[in-house]
Tab-separated table of C-alpha atoms in Angstrom:
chain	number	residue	atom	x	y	z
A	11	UNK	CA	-19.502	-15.672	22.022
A	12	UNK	CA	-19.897	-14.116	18.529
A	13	UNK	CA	-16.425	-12.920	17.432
A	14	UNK	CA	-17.850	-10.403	14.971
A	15	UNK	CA	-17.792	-6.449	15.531
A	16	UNK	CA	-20.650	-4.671	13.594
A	17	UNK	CA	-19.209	-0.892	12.655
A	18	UNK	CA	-21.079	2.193	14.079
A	19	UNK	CA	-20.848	5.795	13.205
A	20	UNK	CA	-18.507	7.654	14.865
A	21	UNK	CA	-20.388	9.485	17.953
A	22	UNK	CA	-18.895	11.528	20.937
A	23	UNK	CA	-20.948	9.690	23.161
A	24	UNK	CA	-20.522	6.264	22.541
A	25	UNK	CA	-17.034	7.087	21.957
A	26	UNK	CA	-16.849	9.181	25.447
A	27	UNK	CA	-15.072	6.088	28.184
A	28	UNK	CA	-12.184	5.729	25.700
A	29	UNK	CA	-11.632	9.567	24.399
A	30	UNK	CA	-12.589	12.421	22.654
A	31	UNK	CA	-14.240	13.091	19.143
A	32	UNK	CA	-12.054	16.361	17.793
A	33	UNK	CA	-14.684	17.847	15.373
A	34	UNK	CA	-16.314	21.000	14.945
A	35	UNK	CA	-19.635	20.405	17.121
A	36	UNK	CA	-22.028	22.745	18.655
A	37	UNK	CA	-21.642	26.104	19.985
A	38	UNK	CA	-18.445	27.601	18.667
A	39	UNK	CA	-15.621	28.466	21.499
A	40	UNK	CA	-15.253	31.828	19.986
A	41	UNK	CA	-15.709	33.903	16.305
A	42	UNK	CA	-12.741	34.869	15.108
A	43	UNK	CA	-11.333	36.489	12.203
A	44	UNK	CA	-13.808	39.290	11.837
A	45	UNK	CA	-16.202	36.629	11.890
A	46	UNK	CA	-14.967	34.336	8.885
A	47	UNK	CA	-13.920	31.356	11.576
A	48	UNK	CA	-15.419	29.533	14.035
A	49	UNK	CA	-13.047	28.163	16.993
A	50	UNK	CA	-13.692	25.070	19.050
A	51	UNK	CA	-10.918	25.350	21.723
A	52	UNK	CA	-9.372	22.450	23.069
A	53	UNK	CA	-11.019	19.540	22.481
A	54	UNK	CA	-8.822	16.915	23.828
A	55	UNK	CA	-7.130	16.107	27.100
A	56	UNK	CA	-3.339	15.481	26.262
A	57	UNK	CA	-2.245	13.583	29.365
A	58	UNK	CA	1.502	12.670	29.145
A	59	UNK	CA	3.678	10.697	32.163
A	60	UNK	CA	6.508	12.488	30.794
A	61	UNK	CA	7.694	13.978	27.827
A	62	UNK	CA	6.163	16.198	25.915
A	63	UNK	CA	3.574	16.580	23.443
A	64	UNK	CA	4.647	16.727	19.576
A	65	UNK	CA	3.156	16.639	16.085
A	66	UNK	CA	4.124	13.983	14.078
A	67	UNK	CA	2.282	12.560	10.314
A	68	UNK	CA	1.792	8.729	9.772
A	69	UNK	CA	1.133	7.704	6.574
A	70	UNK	CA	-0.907	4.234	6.515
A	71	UNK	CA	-1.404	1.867	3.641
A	72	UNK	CA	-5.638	0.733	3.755
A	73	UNK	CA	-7.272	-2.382	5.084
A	74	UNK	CA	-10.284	-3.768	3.678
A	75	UNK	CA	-14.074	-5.009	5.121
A	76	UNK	CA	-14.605	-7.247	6.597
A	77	UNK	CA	-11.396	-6.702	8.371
A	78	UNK	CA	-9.577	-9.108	10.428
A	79	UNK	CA	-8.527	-7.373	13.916
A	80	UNK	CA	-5.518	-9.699	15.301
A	81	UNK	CA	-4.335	-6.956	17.169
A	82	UNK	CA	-4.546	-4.614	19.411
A	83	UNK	CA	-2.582	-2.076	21.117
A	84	UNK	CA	-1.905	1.224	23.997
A	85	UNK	CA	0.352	3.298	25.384
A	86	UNK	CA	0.790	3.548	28.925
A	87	UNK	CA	2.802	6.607	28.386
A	88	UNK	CA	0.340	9.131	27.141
A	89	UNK	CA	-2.591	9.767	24.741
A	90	UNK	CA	-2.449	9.438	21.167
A	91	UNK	CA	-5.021	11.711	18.894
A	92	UNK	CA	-5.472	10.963	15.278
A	93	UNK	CA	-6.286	13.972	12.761
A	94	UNK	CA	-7.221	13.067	9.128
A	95	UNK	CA	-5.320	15.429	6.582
A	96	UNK	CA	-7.799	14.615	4.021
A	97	UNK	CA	-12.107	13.475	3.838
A	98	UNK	CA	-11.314	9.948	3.434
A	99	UNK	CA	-13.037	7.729	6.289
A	100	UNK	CA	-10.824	5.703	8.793
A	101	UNK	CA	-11.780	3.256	10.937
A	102	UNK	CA	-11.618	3.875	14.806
A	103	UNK	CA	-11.693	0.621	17.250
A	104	UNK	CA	-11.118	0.326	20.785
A	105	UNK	CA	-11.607	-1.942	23.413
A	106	UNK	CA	-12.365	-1.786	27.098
A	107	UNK	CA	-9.775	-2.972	29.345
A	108	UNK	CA	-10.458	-6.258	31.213
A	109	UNK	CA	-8.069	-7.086	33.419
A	110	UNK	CA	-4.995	-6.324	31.498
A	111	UNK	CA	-6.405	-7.392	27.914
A	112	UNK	CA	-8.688	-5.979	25.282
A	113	UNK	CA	-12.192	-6.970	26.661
A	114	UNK	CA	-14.890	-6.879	23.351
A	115	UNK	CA	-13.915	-4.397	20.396
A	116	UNK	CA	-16.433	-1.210	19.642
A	117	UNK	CA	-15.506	-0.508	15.747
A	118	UNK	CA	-16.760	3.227	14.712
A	119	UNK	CA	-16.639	4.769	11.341
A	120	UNK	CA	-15.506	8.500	11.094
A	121	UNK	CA	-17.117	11.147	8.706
A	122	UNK	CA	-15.289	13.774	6.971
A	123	UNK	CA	-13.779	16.515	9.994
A	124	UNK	CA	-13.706	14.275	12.412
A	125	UNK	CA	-10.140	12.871	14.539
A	126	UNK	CA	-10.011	11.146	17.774
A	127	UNK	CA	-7.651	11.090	20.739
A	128	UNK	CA	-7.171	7.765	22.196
A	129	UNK	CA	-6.742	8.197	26.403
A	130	UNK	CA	-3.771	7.094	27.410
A	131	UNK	CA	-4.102	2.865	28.103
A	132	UNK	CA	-6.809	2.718	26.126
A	133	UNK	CA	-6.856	-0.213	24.068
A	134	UNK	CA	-7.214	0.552	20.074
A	135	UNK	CA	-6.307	-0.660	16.905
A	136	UNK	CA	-3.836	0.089	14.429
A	137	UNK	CA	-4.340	3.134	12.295
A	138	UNK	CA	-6.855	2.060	9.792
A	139	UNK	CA	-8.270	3.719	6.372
A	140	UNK	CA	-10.435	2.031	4.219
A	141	UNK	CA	-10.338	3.532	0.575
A	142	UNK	CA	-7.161	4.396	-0.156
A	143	UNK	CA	-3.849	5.077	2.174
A	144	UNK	CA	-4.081	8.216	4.390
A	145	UNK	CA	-2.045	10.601	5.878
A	146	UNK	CA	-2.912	11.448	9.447
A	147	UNK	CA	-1.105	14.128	11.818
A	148	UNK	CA	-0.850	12.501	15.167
A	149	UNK	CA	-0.254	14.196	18.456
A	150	UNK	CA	0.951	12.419	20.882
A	151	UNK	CA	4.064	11.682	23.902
A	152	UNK	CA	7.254	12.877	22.258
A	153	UNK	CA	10.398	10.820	24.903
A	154	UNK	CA	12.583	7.825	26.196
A	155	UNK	CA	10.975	4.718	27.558
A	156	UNK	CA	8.501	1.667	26.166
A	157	UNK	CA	5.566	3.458	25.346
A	158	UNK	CA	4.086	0.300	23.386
A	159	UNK	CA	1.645	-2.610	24.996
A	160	UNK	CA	0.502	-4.967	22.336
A	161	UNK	CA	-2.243	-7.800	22.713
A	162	UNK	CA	-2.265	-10.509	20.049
A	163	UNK	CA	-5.833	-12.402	20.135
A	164	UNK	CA	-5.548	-16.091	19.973
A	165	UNK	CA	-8.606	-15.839	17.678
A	166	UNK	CA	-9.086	-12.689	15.133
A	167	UNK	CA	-12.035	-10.580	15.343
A	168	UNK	CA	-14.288	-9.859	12.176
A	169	UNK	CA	-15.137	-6.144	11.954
A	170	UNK	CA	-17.709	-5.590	9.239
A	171	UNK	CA	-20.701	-2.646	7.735
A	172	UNK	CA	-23.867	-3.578	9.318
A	173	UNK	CA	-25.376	-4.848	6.077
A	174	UNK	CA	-28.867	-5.581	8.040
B	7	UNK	CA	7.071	49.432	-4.030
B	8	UNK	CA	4.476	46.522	-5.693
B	9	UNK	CA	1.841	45.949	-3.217
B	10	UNK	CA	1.750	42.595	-5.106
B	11	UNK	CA	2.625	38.984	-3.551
B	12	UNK	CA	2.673	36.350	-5.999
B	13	UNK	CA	1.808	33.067	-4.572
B	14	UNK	CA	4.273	29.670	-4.652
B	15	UNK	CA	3.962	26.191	-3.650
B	16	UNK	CA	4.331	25.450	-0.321
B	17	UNK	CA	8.477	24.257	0.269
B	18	UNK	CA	9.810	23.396	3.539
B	19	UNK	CA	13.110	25.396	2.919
B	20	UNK	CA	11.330	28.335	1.844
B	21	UNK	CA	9.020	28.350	4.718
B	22	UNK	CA	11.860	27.748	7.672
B	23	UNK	CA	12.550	31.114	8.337
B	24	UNK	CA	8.892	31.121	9.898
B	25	UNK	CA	7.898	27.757	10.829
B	26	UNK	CA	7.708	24.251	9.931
B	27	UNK	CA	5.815	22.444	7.720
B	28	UNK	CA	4.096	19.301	8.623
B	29	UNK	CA	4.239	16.509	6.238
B	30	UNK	CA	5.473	13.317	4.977
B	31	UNK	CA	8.462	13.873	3.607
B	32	UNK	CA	11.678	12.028	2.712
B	33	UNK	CA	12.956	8.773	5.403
B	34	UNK	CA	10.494	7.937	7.609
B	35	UNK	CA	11.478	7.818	11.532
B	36	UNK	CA	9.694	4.806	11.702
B	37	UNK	CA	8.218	1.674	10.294
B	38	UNK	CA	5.252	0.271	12.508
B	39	UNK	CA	1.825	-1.506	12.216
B	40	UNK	CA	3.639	-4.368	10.553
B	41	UNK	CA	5.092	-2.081	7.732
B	42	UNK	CA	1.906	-1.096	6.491
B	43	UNK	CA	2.736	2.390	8.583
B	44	UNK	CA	5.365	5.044	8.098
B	45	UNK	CA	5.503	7.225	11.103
B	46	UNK	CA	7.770	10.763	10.490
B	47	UNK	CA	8.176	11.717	14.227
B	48	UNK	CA	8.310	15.316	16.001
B	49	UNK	CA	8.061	17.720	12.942
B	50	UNK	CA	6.919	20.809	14.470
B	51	UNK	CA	8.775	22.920	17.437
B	52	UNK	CA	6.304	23.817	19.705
B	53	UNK	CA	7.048	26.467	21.534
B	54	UNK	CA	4.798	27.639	24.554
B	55	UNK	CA	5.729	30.697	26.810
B	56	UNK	CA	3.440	29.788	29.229
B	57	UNK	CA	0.012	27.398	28.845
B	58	UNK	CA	0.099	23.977	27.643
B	59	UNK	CA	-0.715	22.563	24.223
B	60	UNK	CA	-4.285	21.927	23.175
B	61	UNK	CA	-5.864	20.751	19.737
B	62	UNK	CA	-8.771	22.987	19.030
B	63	UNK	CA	-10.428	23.209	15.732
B	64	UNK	CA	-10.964	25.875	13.308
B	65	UNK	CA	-13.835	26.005	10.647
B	66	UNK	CA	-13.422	29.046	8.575
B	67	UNK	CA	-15.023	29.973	5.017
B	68	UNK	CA	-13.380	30.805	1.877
B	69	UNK	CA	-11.176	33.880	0.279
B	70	UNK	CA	-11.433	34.395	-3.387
B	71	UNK	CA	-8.255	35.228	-5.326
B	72	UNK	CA	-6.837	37.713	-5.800
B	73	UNK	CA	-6.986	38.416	-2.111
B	74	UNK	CA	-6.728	41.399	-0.416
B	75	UNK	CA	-4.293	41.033	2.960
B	76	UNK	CA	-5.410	43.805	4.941
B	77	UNK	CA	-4.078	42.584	7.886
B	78	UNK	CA	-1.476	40.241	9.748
B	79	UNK	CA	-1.286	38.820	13.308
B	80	UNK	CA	0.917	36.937	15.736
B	81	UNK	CA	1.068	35.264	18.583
B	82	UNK	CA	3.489	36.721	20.996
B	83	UNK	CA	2.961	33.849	23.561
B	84	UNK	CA	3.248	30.605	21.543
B	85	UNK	CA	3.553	28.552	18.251
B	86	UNK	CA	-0.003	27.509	16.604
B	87	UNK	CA	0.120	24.506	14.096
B	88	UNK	CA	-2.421	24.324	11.659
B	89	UNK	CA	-3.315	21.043	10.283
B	90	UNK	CA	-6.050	20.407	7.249
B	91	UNK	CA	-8.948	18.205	8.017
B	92	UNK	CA	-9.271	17.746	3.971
B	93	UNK	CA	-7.115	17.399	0.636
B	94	UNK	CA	-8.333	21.044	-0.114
B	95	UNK	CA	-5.241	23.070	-0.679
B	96	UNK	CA	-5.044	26.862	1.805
B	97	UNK	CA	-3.077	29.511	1.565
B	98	UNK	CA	-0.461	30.593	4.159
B	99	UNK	CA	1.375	34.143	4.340
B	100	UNK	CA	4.177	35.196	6.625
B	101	UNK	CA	5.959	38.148	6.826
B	102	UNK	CA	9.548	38.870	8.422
B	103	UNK	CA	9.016	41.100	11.405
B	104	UNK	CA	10.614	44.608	10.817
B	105	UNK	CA	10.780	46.827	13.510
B	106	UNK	CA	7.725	45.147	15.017
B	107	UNK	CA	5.438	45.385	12.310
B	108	UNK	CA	5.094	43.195	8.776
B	109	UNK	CA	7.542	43.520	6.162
B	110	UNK	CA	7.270	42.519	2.967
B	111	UNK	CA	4.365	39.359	2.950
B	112	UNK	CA	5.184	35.453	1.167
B	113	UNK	CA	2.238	33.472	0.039
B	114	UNK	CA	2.159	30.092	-0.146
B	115	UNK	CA	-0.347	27.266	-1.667
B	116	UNK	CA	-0.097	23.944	0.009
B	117	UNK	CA	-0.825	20.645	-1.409
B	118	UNK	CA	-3.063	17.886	-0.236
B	119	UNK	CA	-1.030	16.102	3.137
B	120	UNK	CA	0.733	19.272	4.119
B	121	UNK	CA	0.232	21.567	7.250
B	122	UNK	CA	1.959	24.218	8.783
B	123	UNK	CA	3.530	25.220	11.848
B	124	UNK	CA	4.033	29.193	12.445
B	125	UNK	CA	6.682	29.460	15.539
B	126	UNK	CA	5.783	31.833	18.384
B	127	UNK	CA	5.448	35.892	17.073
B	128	UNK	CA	6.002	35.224	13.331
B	129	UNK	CA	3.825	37.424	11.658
B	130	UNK	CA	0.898	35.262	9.180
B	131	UNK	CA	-2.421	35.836	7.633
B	132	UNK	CA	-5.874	34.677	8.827
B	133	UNK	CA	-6.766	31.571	8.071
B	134	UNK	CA	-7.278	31.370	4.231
B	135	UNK	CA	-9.267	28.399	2.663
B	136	UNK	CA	-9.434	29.338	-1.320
B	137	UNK	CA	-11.836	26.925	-2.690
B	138	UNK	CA	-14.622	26.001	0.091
B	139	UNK	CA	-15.151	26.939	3.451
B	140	UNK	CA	-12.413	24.404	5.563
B	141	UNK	CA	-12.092	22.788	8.764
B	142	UNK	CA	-8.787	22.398	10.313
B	143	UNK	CA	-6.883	20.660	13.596
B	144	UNK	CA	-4.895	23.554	15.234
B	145	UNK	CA	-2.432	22.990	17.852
B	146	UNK	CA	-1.678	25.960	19.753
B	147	UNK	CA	-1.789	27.305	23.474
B	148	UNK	CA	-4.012	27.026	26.009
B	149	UNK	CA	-3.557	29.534	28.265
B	150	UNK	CA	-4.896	33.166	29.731
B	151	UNK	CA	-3.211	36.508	28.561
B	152	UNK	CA	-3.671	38.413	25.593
B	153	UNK	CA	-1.940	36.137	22.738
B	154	UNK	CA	-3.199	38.207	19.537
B	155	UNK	CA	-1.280	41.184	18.193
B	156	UNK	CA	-2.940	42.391	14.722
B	157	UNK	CA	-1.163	44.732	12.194
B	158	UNK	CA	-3.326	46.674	10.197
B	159	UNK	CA	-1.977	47.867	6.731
B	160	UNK	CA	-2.489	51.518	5.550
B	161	UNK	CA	-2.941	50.376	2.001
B	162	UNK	CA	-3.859	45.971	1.504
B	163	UNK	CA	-1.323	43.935	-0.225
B	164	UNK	CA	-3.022	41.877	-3.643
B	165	UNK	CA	-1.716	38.492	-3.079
B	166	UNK	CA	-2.274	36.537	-6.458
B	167	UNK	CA	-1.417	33.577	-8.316
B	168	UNK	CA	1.191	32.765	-11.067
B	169	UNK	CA	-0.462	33.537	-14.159
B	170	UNK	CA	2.844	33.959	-16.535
């Protein structure tokens, strides 16, 4: 099996079994503002065991391409959701889970606007920007308890720009 | 009385009276990811009569300056966090309430990394991208009920920048 991860565009679709695109898409939810704003009303599911929901900022230092994915990670506590504070790209990859371990990686490159939210157990990398280091607001589970799962891969994946 | 706000930089301790803001600032909470992370946990106070939290997002267009503020709202039934999807800097003004209607507006500018949190029935401004039309996360409730009260001014306030 070919331990290499090609990167795709970041797409609602493909990215629909592990969690939600947050973007601006389609029909606005409502005009507001005399007209000067377009909403898009709640475009994640937030699904804490416990807790509560809370706004947080991580600020991440970059990787580069072809990256070298030795880890992954979830939280069996509650969803996680990702929100670029600037137009910088990150890098979004998640796994299916197969039988209690990342099955094969999906890598997906975001464009400017665009955040995830991770469901909650869903297998995903480590906050990831590419040019430069980020700052991301994250909501997610705000409470007591191990909220962390980590998966170490005996061999590393390569996650690379389809070049072809 | 001036009908003239001058704007300032966006300051945490000038903005508690009305809210938090959301950045990286100062200790983190948190080192993760191997240290290539810092994680500054729980910065806003939600605050949700009834409803849950959502993430919705907002794409509004621009406001030259000097702006006229004809009008303020709040948001009698819950907090709303708004969180920029871009390094473009907005403009956020509050008002203390007095006797249930806006007293004398504050303008802020933010800089690249920093959002805002307006706690439940603090009276702010639409919305206000300055330089292009924006798109931004906003965290506020999901819920039914009327959750808008607007304030129309008799005569607009002229909120301007620093030019001394």
């Amino acid at each position: 099996m070919s331990r290499e991860v090609i990167i795709r565009p970041l797409d609602a679709e493909a990215f629909a079994p592990f969690g939600e695109v947050i973007e601006a898409r389609g029909v606005p939810s409502a005009m507001i503002n005399q007209g000067k704003c377009a909403r898009f009303t709640d475009l994640a599911a937030l699904d804490f065991a416990d807790g509560r929901a809370g706004i947080s900022v991580f600020e991440g230092q970059s990787y580069a391409l072809p990256l070298a994915l030795t880890m992954m990670e979830r939280h069996p506590l509650g969803s996680q959701a990702f929100l670029p504070l600037s137009d910088d790209p990150f890098l979004v990859i998640v796994a299916p889970d197969q039988e209690g371990v990342p099955g094969v990686p999906q890598a997906f490159l975001t464009m400017p606007g665009q955040g995830v939210n991770y469901r909650r157990n869903v297998w995903h990398g480590v906050l990831t920007p590419l040019e430069r280091a980020g700052r991301f607001a994250v909501i997610d589970r705000i409470g007591e308890g191990n909220n962390l799962e980590e998966y170490w891969f005996e061999q590393p994946w390569r996650v690379l720009e389809n070049t072809g």
